Coordinates of C-alpha atoms in Angstrom, one line a residue:
Chain W
D1 CA 7.0 -31.2 34.4
G2 CA 4.7 -32.9 31.9
G3 CA 5.6 -32.4 28.3
I4 CA 6.5 -33.4 24.8
T5 CA 10.2 -33.7 24.0
Q6 CA 11.5 -33.7 20.6
S7 CA 15.0 -34.5 19.5
P8 CA 17.2 -33.6 18.0
K9 CA 16.5 -29.8 17.6
Y10 CA 18.4 -29.6 14.2
L11 CA 19.2 -32.6 11.8
F12 CA 21.0 -32.8 8.8
R13 CA 20.4 -35.7 6.2
K14 CA 22.6 -36.7 3.3
E15 CA 21.3 -37.9 0.0
G16 CA 20.0 -41.5 0.2
Q17 CA 20.1 -41.5 3.9
N18 CA 17.0 -42.5 6.4
V19 CA 16.9 -40.2 9.5
T20 CA 14.7 -40.7 12.7
L21 CA 13.1 -37.9 14.6
S22 CA 12.3 -38.6 18.1
C23 CA 9.2 -37.8 20.0
E24 CA 8.4 -38.5 23.7
Q25 CA 5.5 -37.5 25.9
N26 CA 4.8 -37.9 29.5
L27 CA 1.4 -36.6 29.7
N28 CA -0.2 -40.0 29.5
H29 CA -2.0 -39.1 26.1
D30 CA -3.5 -41.7 24.0
A31 CA -3.1 -39.9 20.6
M32 CA 0.1 -38.8 18.9
Y33 CA 0.5 -37.0 15.6
W34 CA 3.3 -35.8 13.4
Y35 CA 3.0 -32.6 11.1
R36 CA 5.3 -30.9 8.7
Q37 CA 5.5 -27.3 8.5
D38 CA 7.2 -25.5 5.3
P39 CA 8.1 -21.7 5.5
G40 CA 5.0 -19.5 5.6
Q41 CA 2.8 -22.5 5.3
G42 CA 0.2 -24.1 7.7
L43 CA 0.6 -27.5 9.2
R44 CA 0.2 -30.8 7.2
L45 CA -0.5 -34.1 8.9
I46 CA 2.0 -37.0 8.2
Y47 CA 0.8 -39.7 10.5
Y48 CA -1.2 -40.0 13.6
S49 CA -1.8 -42.7 16.1
Q50 CA -4.8 -43.0 18.3
I51 CA -3.6 -46.0 20.3
V52 CA -0.2 -48.1 20.7
N53 CA 0.5 -50.3 17.9
D54 CA -1.8 -48.6 15.7
F55 CA -1.3 -45.6 13.2
Q56 CA -2.9 -43.9 10.4
K57 CA -1.7 -42.0 7.3
G58 CA -2.2 -38.5 7.1
D59 CA -2.3 -36.2 4.1
I60 CA 1.3 -36.6 3.0
A61 CA 2.7 -40.0 4.4
E62 CA 4.6 -40.9 1.3
G63 CA 8.5 -41.1 2.1
Y64 CA 7.8 -41.2 5.8
S65 CA 7.2 -44.3 8.3
V66 CA 6.4 -44.3 12.0
S67 CA 6.0 -46.9 14.9
R68 CA 3.9 -46.8 18.1
E69 CA 5.3 -49.4 20.4
K70 CA 4.8 -47.5 23.6
K71 CA 2.4 -45.0 24.6
E72 CA 4.9 -42.5 25.4
S73 CA 6.9 -42.8 22.2
F74 CA 6.2 -42.0 18.5
P75 CA 9.3 -41.8 16.4
L76 CA 9.2 -40.6 12.8
T77 CA 11.5 -41.9 10.1
V78 CA 12.2 -39.8 7.1
T79 CA 13.4 -42.3 4.3
S80 CA 15.3 -41.6 1.2
A81 CA 12.0 -41.8 -0.7
Q82 CA 11.0 -38.5 0.5
K83 CA 12.8 -36.2 -2.0
N84 CA 11.9 -32.9 -0.6
P85 CA 12.4 -33.5 3.3
T86 CA 13.7 -30.0 4.3
A87 CA 11.0 -28.8 6.7
F88 CA 10.0 -28.1 10.4
Y89 CA 8.8 -31.2 11.9
L90 CA 6.3 -31.0 14.8
C91 CA 5.1 -33.7 17.2
A92 CA 1.8 -33.4 19.0
S93 CA -0.3 -35.3 21.3
S94 CA -3.9 -35.3 22.7
I95 CA -5.9 -37.1 25.4
G96 CA -8.0 -38.6 22.7
R97 CA -9.1 -37.8 19.1
D98 CA -10.6 -34.2 18.6
E99 CA -9.2 -33.2 22.1
K100 CA -6.9 -30.3 23.1
L101 CA -3.7 -30.6 21.1
F102 CA -0.1 -30.0 22.7
F103 CA 2.9 -29.6 20.8
G104 CA 6.7 -30.3 21.2
S105 CA 9.3 -27.8 20.2
G106 CA 10.0 -29.2 16.7
T107 CA 12.9 -30.5 14.8
Q108 CA 14.4 -28.6 11.8
L109 CA 15.5 -31.0 9.2
S110 CA 17.8 -30.0 6.3
V111 CA 19.4 -31.8 3.5
L112 CA 23.2 -31.6 3.1
Chain Y
G1 CA -12.8 -30.7 1.5
I2 CA -13.5 -27.9 4.2
Q3 CA -11.6 -24.8 3.7
V4 CA -10.4 -22.4 6.6
E5 CA -9.6 -18.9 5.9
Q6 CA -7.7 -16.7 8.4
S7 CA -7.8 -12.8 8.2
P8 CA -6.0 -10.7 8.2
P9 CA -3.0 -12.6 6.8
D10 CA -0.4 -10.2 8.2
L11 CA -0.9 -7.5 11.0
I12 CA 1.5 -4.9 12.7
L13 CA 0.6 -3.4 15.8
Q14 CA 2.0 -0.9 18.3
E15 CA 2.5 -2.2 21.7
G16 CA -0.6 -1.5 23.7
A17 CA -3.0 -1.8 20.7
N18 CA -6.0 -4.2 20.5
S19 CA -6.7 -6.6 17.7
T20 CA -9.2 -9.1 16.3
L21 CA -8.3 -12.1 14.4
R22 CA -10.8 -14.1 12.4
C23 CA -11.1 -17.8 11.3
N24 CA -13.8 -18.7 8.8
F25 CA -14.7 -22.4 8.0
S26 CA -16.5 -23.3 4.7
D27 CA -18.4 -26.1 6.7
S28 CA -19.2 -26.7 10.3
V29 CA -16.2 -28.0 12.5
N30 CA -15.9 -29.3 16.0
N31 CA -13.7 -28.3 18.8
L32 CA -12.1 -25.3 17.2
Q33 CA -8.8 -24.5 18.7
W34 CA -6.4 -21.5 18.4
F35 CA -2.5 -21.8 18.5
H36 CA 0.4 -19.2 18.9
Q37 CA 3.5 -20.1 17.1
N38 CA 6.3 -18.0 18.4
P39 CA 9.3 -17.0 16.5
W40 CA 11.4 -20.0 17.5
G41 CA 8.7 -22.1 16.2
Q42 CA 7.0 -23.6 19.5
L43 CA 3.3 -23.9 19.2
I44 CA 1.2 -23.1 22.2
N45 CA -2.4 -24.2 22.5
L46 CA -4.4 -20.8 23.4
F47 CA -8.0 -21.9 23.3
Y48 CA -9.8 -25.2 23.0
I49 CA -13.3 -23.4 22.0
P50 CA -16.3 -25.4 20.3
S51 CA -18.6 -22.6 21.0
G52 CA -19.2 -19.6 23.2
T53 CA -16.4 -17.5 24.8
K54 CA -13.4 -18.0 26.9
Q55 CA -10.9 -15.6 28.3
N56 CA -7.5 -16.1 29.4
G57 CA -5.7 -13.0 30.7
R58 CA -5.5 -10.4 27.9
L59 CA -6.7 -13.0 25.3
S60 CA -10.3 -14.1 24.6
A61 CA -11.8 -16.1 22.0
T62 CA -15.4 -16.7 20.6
T63 CA -16.7 -19.2 18.6
V64 CA -20.1 -19.0 16.8
A65 CA -20.3 -22.8 15.6
T66 CA -23.7 -22.1 13.6
E67 CA -22.2 -19.4 11.6
R68 CA -18.8 -21.2 11.3
Y69 CA -16.5 -18.7 12.5
S70 CA -14.3 -17.9 15.5
L71 CA -12.5 -14.6 16.7
L72 CA -9.6 -14.2 18.7
Y73 CA -9.1 -10.9 20.7
I74 CA -6.0 -9.6 21.9
S75 CA -5.9 -6.6 24.1
S76 CA -3.1 -4.4 25.2
S77 CA -0.6 -6.2 22.9
Q78 CA 2.9 -6.8 24.1
T79 CA 6.0 -7.6 21.7
T80 CA 5.8 -11.2 23.1
D81 CA 2.4 -11.6 21.3
S82 CA 4.5 -11.6 18.0
G83 CA 4.4 -14.8 15.9
V84 CA 1.6 -16.5 13.9
Y85 CA -1.7 -17.5 15.1
F86 CA -3.3 -20.5 13.6
C87 CA -6.9 -22.0 14.0
A88 CA -7.8 -25.6 13.6
G89 CA -10.7 -27.9 13.8
P90 CA -11.9 -31.3 12.7
P91 CA -15.0 -31.5 10.5
N92 CA -18.3 -31.8 11.9
A93 CA -19.4 -34.8 9.9
G94 CA -18.0 -37.8 7.9
N95 CA -15.1 -40.1 8.5
N96 CA -12.3 -37.8 8.1
R97 CA -11.8 -36.5 11.5
K98 CA -8.3 -34.9 10.9
L99 CA -7.7 -31.3 11.9
I100 CA -8.2 -28.6 9.2
W101 CA -5.6 -25.9 9.7
G102 CA -5.7 -22.3 8.4
L103 CA -2.6 -20.6 7.1
G104 CA -2.3 -18.3 10.0
T105 CA -2.1 -14.6 10.7
S106 CA 1.5 -13.3 11.1
L107 CA 1.4 -10.7 13.9
A108 CA 4.1 -8.5 14.6
V109 CA 4.0 -6.0 17.7
N110 CA 6.4 -3.2 17.7
P111 CA 7.6 -1.5 21.0

C-alpha cells in the first residue's frame, strides 16, 4: 500500500542530544513537508522540500535541520539548539506544490 | 499575513445529528483543503476543493473562493467523526505559497 511512514511513534530526547525523526514515502511525490503541532494548536511548518537536494525553511526552522538525498526520504533532526522540542511532529507529502497533502501518522517527541 | 478563522472552535453532537463547520480567510487562497485529525493524531485529507462543491459519503464541502470561505457539512454524524477538523490553503498571490492553517474545530460525537 502506498503511504507515508514515520518512525518512531514515540521518541525521548535527553538534554543536549540531537535526535532524528524518519519520514519515508512511496507515493512518488516530489514535495515533502515537516510540521510541528503543539497541544490544542494548529500546524506550523518547519521545513519543506519541493525536489531532491533542495529544501526551504518554514516558519519555525530554528533548532531543526533536514536533508533530502532521496525522493522517498525526508528526515528531520531536532538539534540541541531547539530548547522546547516537546511536540507532535507530522511529515506530509504532495505530488507538487499546492497539491493535495497526505500525512504520516506522526511522532511524539518528549524531553527526559 | 492571511488569517484563517474556523468556527465553531468546539462542537458537541449527538450521534445522528448534522453539522456545518466554517472556514473564513482574510484574503483569497488557492486550493483549499479540509482535514480530519482523529484522536490518535492521524490527519486525513477529506477534500481538496479550490471552488464549488464536492461530496464524499456523509461529508460534503463547498468553497466560495470569491467570498473567501469554505463550509464542511457532516450529515448523520457517527462517533468515528470525532476529532479535530482543519482547513488550510496557500495564498492566492505573492511569493509565500506555504499553506495557511486554521486552529481547527474540535468535534465530539456522543453515542
